[in-house]
Short mmCIF file of C-alpha atoms and ligand atoms in Angstrom, two decimals:
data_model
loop_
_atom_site.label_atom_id
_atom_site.label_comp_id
_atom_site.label_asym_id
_atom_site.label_seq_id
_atom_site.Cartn_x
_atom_site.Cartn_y
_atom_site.Cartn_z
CA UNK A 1 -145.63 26.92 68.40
CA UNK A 2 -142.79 25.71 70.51
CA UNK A 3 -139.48 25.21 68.47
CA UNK A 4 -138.37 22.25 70.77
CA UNK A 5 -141.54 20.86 71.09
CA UNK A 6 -141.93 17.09 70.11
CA UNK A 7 -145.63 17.35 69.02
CA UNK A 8 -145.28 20.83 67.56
CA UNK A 9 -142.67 18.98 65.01
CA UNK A 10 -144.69 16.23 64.18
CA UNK A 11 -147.52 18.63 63.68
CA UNK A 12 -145.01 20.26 61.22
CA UNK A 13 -144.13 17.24 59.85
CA UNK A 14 -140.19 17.69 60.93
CA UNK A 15 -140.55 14.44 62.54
CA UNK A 16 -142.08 11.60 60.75
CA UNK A 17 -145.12 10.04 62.70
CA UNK A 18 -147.70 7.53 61.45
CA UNK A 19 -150.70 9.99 60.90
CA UNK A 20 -154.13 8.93 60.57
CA UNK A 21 -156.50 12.61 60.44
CA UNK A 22 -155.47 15.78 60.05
CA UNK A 23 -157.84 18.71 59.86
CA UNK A 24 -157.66 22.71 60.27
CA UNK A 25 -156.84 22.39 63.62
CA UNK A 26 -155.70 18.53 64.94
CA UNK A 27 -153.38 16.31 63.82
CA UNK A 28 -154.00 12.63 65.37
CA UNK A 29 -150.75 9.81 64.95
CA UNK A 30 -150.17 6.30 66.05
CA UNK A 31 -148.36 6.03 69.63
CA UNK A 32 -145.15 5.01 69.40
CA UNK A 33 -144.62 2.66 72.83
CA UNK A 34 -148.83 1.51 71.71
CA UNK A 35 -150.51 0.62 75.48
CA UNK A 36 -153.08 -1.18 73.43
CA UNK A 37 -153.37 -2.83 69.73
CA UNK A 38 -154.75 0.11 68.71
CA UNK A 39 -153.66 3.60 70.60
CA UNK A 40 -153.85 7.01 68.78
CA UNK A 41 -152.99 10.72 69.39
CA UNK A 42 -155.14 13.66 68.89
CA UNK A 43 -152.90 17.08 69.05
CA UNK A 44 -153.94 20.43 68.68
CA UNK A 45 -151.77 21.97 66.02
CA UNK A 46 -151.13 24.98 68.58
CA UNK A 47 -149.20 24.55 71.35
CA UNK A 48 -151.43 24.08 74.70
CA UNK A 49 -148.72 22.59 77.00
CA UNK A 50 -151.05 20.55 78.96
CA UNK A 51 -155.09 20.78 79.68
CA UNK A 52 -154.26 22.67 82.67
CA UNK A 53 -152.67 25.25 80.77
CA UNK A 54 -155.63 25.29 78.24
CA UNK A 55 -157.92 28.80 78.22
CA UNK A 56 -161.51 29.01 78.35
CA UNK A 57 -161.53 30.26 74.75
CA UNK A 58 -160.15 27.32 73.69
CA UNK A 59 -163.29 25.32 74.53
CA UNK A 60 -164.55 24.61 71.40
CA UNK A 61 -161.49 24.04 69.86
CA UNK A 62 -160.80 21.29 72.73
CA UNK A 63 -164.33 19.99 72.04
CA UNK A 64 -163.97 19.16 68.03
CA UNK A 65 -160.71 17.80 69.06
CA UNK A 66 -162.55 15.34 71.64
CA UNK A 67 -165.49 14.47 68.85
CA UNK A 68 -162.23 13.10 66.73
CA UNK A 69 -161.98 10.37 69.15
CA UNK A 70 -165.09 8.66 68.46
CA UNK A 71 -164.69 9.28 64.78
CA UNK A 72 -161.34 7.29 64.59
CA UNK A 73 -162.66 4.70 67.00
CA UNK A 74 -165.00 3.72 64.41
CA UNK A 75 -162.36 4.03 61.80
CA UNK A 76 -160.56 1.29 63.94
CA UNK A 77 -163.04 -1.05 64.48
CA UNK A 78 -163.79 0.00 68.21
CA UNK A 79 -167.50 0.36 68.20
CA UNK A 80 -167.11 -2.27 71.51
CA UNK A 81 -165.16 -0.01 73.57
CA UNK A 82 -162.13 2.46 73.67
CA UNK A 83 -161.11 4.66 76.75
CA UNK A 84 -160.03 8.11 75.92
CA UNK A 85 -157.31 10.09 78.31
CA UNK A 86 -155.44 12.89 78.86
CA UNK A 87 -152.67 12.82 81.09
CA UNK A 88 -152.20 16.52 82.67
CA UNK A 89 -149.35 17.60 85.04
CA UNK A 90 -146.25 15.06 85.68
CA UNK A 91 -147.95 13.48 88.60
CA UNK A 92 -150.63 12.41 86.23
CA UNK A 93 -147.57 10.33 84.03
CA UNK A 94 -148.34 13.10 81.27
CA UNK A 95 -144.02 12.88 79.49
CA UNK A 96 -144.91 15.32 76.31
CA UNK A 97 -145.97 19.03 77.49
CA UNK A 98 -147.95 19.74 74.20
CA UNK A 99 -151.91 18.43 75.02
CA UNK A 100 -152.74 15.18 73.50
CA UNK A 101 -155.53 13.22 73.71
CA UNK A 102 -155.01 9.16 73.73
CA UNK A 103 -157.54 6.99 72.42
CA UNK A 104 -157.19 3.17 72.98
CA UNK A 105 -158.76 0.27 72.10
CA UNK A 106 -158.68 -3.13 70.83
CA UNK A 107 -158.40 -4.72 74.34
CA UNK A 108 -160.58 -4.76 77.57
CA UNK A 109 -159.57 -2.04 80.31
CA UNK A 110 -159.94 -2.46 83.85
CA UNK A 111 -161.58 0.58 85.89
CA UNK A 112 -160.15 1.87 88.52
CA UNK A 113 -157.13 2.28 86.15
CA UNK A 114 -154.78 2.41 88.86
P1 5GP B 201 -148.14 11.22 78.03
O1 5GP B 201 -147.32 10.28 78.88
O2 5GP B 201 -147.46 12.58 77.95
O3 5GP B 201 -149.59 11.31 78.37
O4 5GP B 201 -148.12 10.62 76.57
C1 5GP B 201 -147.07 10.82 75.67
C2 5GP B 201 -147.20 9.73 74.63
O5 5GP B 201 -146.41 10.10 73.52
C3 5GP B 201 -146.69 8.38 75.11
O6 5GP B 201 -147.73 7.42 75.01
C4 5GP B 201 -145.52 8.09 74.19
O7 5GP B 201 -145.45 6.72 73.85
C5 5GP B 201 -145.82 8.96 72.99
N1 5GP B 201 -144.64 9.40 72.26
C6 5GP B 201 -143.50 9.88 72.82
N2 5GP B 201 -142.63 10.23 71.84
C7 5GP B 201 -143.26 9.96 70.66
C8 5GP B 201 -142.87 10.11 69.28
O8 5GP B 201 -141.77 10.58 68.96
N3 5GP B 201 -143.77 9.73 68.34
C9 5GP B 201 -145.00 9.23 68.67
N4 5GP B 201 -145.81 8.89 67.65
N5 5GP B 201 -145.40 9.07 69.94
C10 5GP B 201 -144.54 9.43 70.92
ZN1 ZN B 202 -145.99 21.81 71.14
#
């Protein structure tokens, strides 16, 4: 846990965030600045600071957070289509050094993304 760490808070519940799971080891929140009608975040409660940083141990733990995408899309209403990302490294446009998975949906996504 990082004590200045954005995500690590709202994992705590320091800082108020519209949550929609949390289990043992996730917490997933609405986006603030949404890119799409509907556009979630999946956080491990531990502090990974980006995938890059992420251990080989932590494979399964990065894997039941991944199967919570597809769980919430449903939830949502996005059986037609959602794109999951994770923005790694600054180049990549990742802002929030604690891993986080987006899911979005709700709209139609071009591919390449850009
Ligand atoms: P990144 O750019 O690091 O991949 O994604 C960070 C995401 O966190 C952005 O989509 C941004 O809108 C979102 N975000 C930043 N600050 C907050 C916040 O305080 N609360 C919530 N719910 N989302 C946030
Ligand atoms: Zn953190």
């Amino acid at each position: 846990m990082s004590l200045s760490c954005l995500f690590c808070r709202i994992a705590k519940r320091e800082i108020p965030a519209e949550f929609l799971e949390e289990t043992d080891d996730f917490v997933a929140f609405k986006d603030t600045n949404p890119q799409a009608p509907q556009h979630i975040l999946i956080i491990p409660r531990e502090h990974i600071g980006s995938l890059s940083d992420a251990a080989d141990s932590h494979a399964p733990l990065l894997g039941r957070g991944l199967m919570l995408a597809p769980k919430l899309a449903k939830r949502f209403g996005l059986e037609t289509g959602f794109r999951v990302v994770i923005n790694s490294g600054a180049q990549a446009g990742q802002t929030v050094f604690h891993l986080h998975i987006h899911v979005l949906g709700g709209r139609t996504f071009r591919w390449p993304p850009g």
